[in-house]
Coordinates of C-alpha atoms in Angstrom, one line a residue:
X11 CA 7.1 43.0 -5.7
X12 CA 9.5 45.0 -3.6
X13 CA 13.3 45.3 -4.3
X14 CA 16.1 46.4 -2.1
X15 CA 17.9 49.6 -3.2
X16 CA 20.9 47.5 -4.2
X17 CA 18.9 45.3 -6.6
X18 CA 16.9 48.3 -7.8
X19 CA 20.0 50.0 -9.0
X20 CA 21.5 47.0 -10.9
X21 CA 21.9 46.9 -14.6
X22 CA 19.4 44.5 -16.2
X23 CA 21.2 41.6 -17.9
X24 CA 19.2 39.3 -20.3
X25 CA 18.8 35.7 -19.4
X26 CA 20.1 33.3 -22.0
X27 CA 19.1 29.6 -22.1
X28 CA 15.4 28.8 -21.3
X29 CA 15.4 25.0 -21.4
X30 CA 12.8 24.5 -18.7
X31 CA 12.8 21.5 -16.3
X32 CA 14.3 18.2 -17.3
X33 CA 11.8 15.8 -18.8
X34 CA 10.6 12.9 -16.6
X35 CA 9.2 9.5 -17.7
X36 CA 5.4 9.4 -17.3
X37 CA 3.1 6.7 -18.6
X38 CA 5.4 5.7 -21.5
X39 CA 6.4 9.2 -22.6
X40 CA 8.8 12.0 -21.5
X41 CA 7.2 15.2 -20.1
X42 CA 8.4 18.5 -18.9
X43 CA 6.4 19.0 -15.7
X44 CA 5.8 22.7 -15.2
X45 CA 2.4 22.6 -13.5
X46 CA 0.5 20.1 -11.3
X47 CA -1.8 19.2 -14.3
X48 CA 1.2 17.9 -16.1
X49 CA 1.6 15.0 -13.6
X50 CA 0.2 11.5 -14.3
X51 CA 1.0 8.0 -13.0
X52 CA 0.2 5.2 -10.5
X53 CA 2.5 4.7 -7.6
X54 CA 2.8 3.5 -4.0
X55 CA 4.2 5.2 -0.9
X56 CA 4.7 4.0 2.7
X57 CA 4.4 6.3 5.8
X58 CA 4.7 6.0 9.5
X59 CA 3.7 8.1 12.5
X60 CA 6.1 9.7 15.0
X61 CA 5.7 7.0 17.7
X62 CA 5.9 4.4 15.0
X63 CA 2.9 2.5 16.3
X64 CA 1.5 2.0 12.8
X65 CA 2.2 2.3 9.1
X66 CA 0.3 3.1 5.9
X67 CA 0.7 2.0 2.4
X68 CA -0.9 4.5 0.0
X69 CA -1.6 3.8 -3.7
X70 CA -2.7 6.6 -5.9
X71 CA -3.7 6.6 -9.6
X72 CA -3.2 10.2 -10.9
X73 CA -4.4 11.5 -14.2
X74 CA -3.5 15.1 -15.3
X75 CA -2.7 16.0 -11.8
X76 CA -5.9 14.8 -10.3
X77 CA -6.1 11.8 -7.9
X78 CA -8.7 9.6 -9.6
X79 CA -8.2 6.5 -7.4
X80 CA -6.9 5.9 -3.9
X81 CA -6.1 2.7 -2.0
X82 CA -5.3 3.2 1.7
X83 CA -3.9 0.2 3.6
X84 CA -3.0 0.4 7.3
X85 CA -1.1 -1.7 9.7
X86 CA -0.6 -1.8 13.5
X87 CA -2.7 1.0 14.9
X88 CA -6.4 0.5 15.3
X89 CA -7.2 4.2 15.1
X90 CA -5.6 4.3 11.6
X91 CA -8.5 2.3 10.1
X92 CA -10.9 5.2 10.8
X93 CA -8.3 7.7 9.6
X94 CA -8.0 5.7 6.4
X95 CA -11.8 5.7 5.9
X96 CA -11.7 9.5 6.0
X97 CA -8.7 9.6 3.7
X98 CA -10.4 7.4 1.1
X99 CA -13.1 10.1 0.9
X100 CA -10.7 13.1 1.0
X101 CA -8.2 12.1 -1.6
X102 CA -10.1 11.3 -4.8
X103 CA -10.7 14.5 -6.8
X104 CA -7.9 16.5 -5.3
X105 CA -4.7 17.6 -7.1
X106 CA -1.6 16.0 -5.7
X107 CA -0.5 19.4 -4.4
X108 CA -3.8 19.8 -2.6
X109 CA -3.5 16.3 -1.1
X110 CA 0.1 17.1 0.0
X111 CA -1.2 20.0 2.0
X112 CA -4.4 18.4 3.3
X113 CA -4.7 16.9 6.8
X114 CA -5.2 13.2 6.1
X115 CA -6.2 12.7 9.7
X116 CA -3.3 10.3 10.6
X117 CA 0.4 11.2 10.5
X118 CA 1.3 7.8 8.9
X119 CA -1.1 8.6 6.0
X120 CA 0.3 12.1 5.7
X121 CA 3.9 10.8 5.5
X122 CA 2.9 8.2 2.9
X123 CA 1.4 11.1 0.8
X124 CA 4.7 13.0 1.2
X125 CA 6.8 10.0 0.1
X126 CA 4.4 9.3 -2.8
X127 CA 4.5 12.9 -3.9
X128 CA 8.2 12.9 -4.1
X129 CA 8.2 9.7 -6.3
X130 CA 5.6 11.0 -8.7
X131 CA 7.0 14.5 -9.3
X132 CA 10.5 13.1 -9.8
X133 CA 9.3 10.6 -12.5
X134 CA 9.7 7.5 -10.4
X135 CA 6.1 6.2 -10.5
X136 CA 5.3 2.5 -11.0
X137 CA 3.9 3.4 -14.5
X138 CA 6.8 5.6 -15.7
X139 CA 7.4 3.4 -18.7
X140 CA 3.8 1.9 -19.2
X141 CA 2.3 3.5 -22.3
X142 CA -1.0 5.2 -21.3
X143 CA -0.5 4.2 -17.6
X144 CA -3.1 2.0 -15.9
X145 CA -6.9 2.4 -15.9
X146 CA -8.8 3.5 -12.8
X147 CA -9.4 0.4 -10.8
X148 CA -5.8 -0.9 -11.1
X149 CA -5.2 -0.1 -7.5
X150 CA -8.1 -2.2 -6.4
X151 CA -6.8 -5.1 -8.5
X152 CA -3.7 -5.2 -6.2
X153 CA -5.9 -6.7 -3.5
X154 CA -6.8 -9.8 -5.5
X155 CA -9.7 -12.1 -4.9
X156 CA -11.8 -11.2 -1.8
X157 CA -10.4 -7.7 -1.9
X158 CA -8.1 -8.0 1.2
X159 CA -4.7 -6.5 1.8
X160 CA -1.8 -8.9 1.9
X161 CA -0.5 -9.0 5.5
X162 CA 2.0 -11.0 7.4
X163 CA 1.7 -11.5 11.1
X164 CA 4.2 -13.6 13.0
X165 CA 5.0 -13.9 16.7
X166 CA 7.9 -15.7 18.4
X167 CA 9.5 -16.1 21.8
X168 CA 12.8 -17.7 22.8
X169 CA 10.9 -19.9 25.3
X170 CA 8.1 -21.2 23.0
X171 CA 9.3 -20.6 19.5
X172 CA 7.4 -19.1 16.5
X173 CA 3.7 -18.7 15.7
X174 CA 2.6 -18.0 12.2
X175 CA -0.7 -16.1 12.4
X176 CA -1.3 -14.5 9.0
X177 CA 0.5 -15.3 5.7
X178 CA 0.2 -14.1 2.2
X179 CA -2.3 -16.9 1.5
X180 CA -4.5 -15.9 4.5
X181 CA -5.4 -16.5 8.1
X182 CA -3.4 -19.4 9.5
X183 CA -5.6 -22.1 11.1
X184 CA -3.0 -24.7 12.0
X185 CA 0.8 -25.0 12.1
X186 CA 2.3 -28.4 11.1
X187 CA 5.2 -29.8 13.3
X188 CA 7.5 -32.7 12.6
X189 CA 9.0 -35.1 15.2
X190 CA 11.5 -32.4 16.3
X191 CA 8.8 -29.8 16.9
X192 CA 10.0 -27.8 13.9
X193 CA 7.5 -26.0 11.6
X194 CA 7.1 -27.8 8.3
X195 CA 3.9 -26.2 6.9
X196 CA 0.6 -24.6 7.7
X197 CA -3.1 -24.7 6.9
X198 CA -4.7 -21.4 6.0
X199 CA -8.1 -19.9 5.0
X200 CA -8.6 -17.2 2.5
X201 CA -11.1 -15.0 4.5
X202 CA -12.2 -12.8 1.6
X203 CA -13.1 -15.8 -0.6
X204 CA -14.8 -17.5 2.4
X205 CA -16.9 -14.5 3.1
X206 CA -17.9 -14.2 -0.6
X207 CA -19.1 -17.8 -0.4
X208 CA -21.1 -17.2 2.7
X209 CA -22.7 -14.1 1.2
X210 CA -23.7 -16.3 -1.8
X211 CA -25.6 -18.7 0.5
X212 CA -22.9 -21.4 1.1
X213 CA -23.0 -22.9 4.6
X214 CA -20.3 -21.3 6.8
X215 CA -18.6 -24.6 7.7
X216 CA -18.6 -25.7 4.1
X217 CA -17.2 -22.3 3.0
X218 CA -14.5 -22.5 5.6
X219 CA -13.3 -25.8 4.2
X220 CA -13.6 -24.8 0.5
X221 CA -11.6 -21.6 1.1
X222 CA -8.9 -23.5 3.0
X223 CA -5.6 -24.8 1.7
X224 CA -2.2 -26.0 2.9
X225 CA 1.4 -24.9 2.3
X226 CA 4.7 -26.9 2.8
X227 CA 4.7 -30.5 4.1
X228 CA 1.5 -30.1 6.0
X229 CA 0.4 -33.7 5.3
X230 CA 3.6 -35.0 6.8
X231 CA 3.0 -33.4 10.2
X232 CA 3.5 -35.5 13.3
X233 CA 1.4 -32.9 15.2
X234 CA -0.6 -29.8 14.2
X235 CA -1.4 -26.9 16.6
X236 CA -3.7 -23.8 16.5
X237 CA -1.1 -21.0 16.7
X238 CA -3.5 -18.8 18.6
X239 CA -4.4 -21.2 21.4
X240 CA -1.5 -23.6 21.9

């Protein structure tokens, strides 16, 4: 280490307090994080690319500084799905510091990693006050039955009104309208559950109906329409 002449000639003064970093909450306890291996927790982060064509929600489950589980969900940009595929292979097994300085292929995923890193090292993880944290696999459970991300897709114009395309329950098959042409409900199909049925040998049409449901006053509709074709 090199010193300037001014510093070299200074009198050495002893340092007093050595308290270390402030403790942060992690998995039900308070820790002084001095090294990467001191970090644990499960949390989520959201990122976006410069042109804002797409976004990424990243979920990491970190144990002793190592990413043990990664869930990469993308929205909006078709190319991001391939980037997410690569990121799902890249992230597990890396320390969070390695992951922060790794090209995760897509800017939106990189930004999500940055935002998540800030949360986790400042003690603001989702499991900050959960004793022992969450087991590996907790991120996958966020997807629920059928292992599909929860997405919402709506479209509307001033000339023709709204079209519900995808709700939390699933793919919207029909929109219910009353006598005033106002939306009063919808019929949906849970695609993940439907595909599981088909894989187990259920006829596709039967699976479609079994995995379908309605929301709102669908049965009171004066008219129903396919939001993608009418």
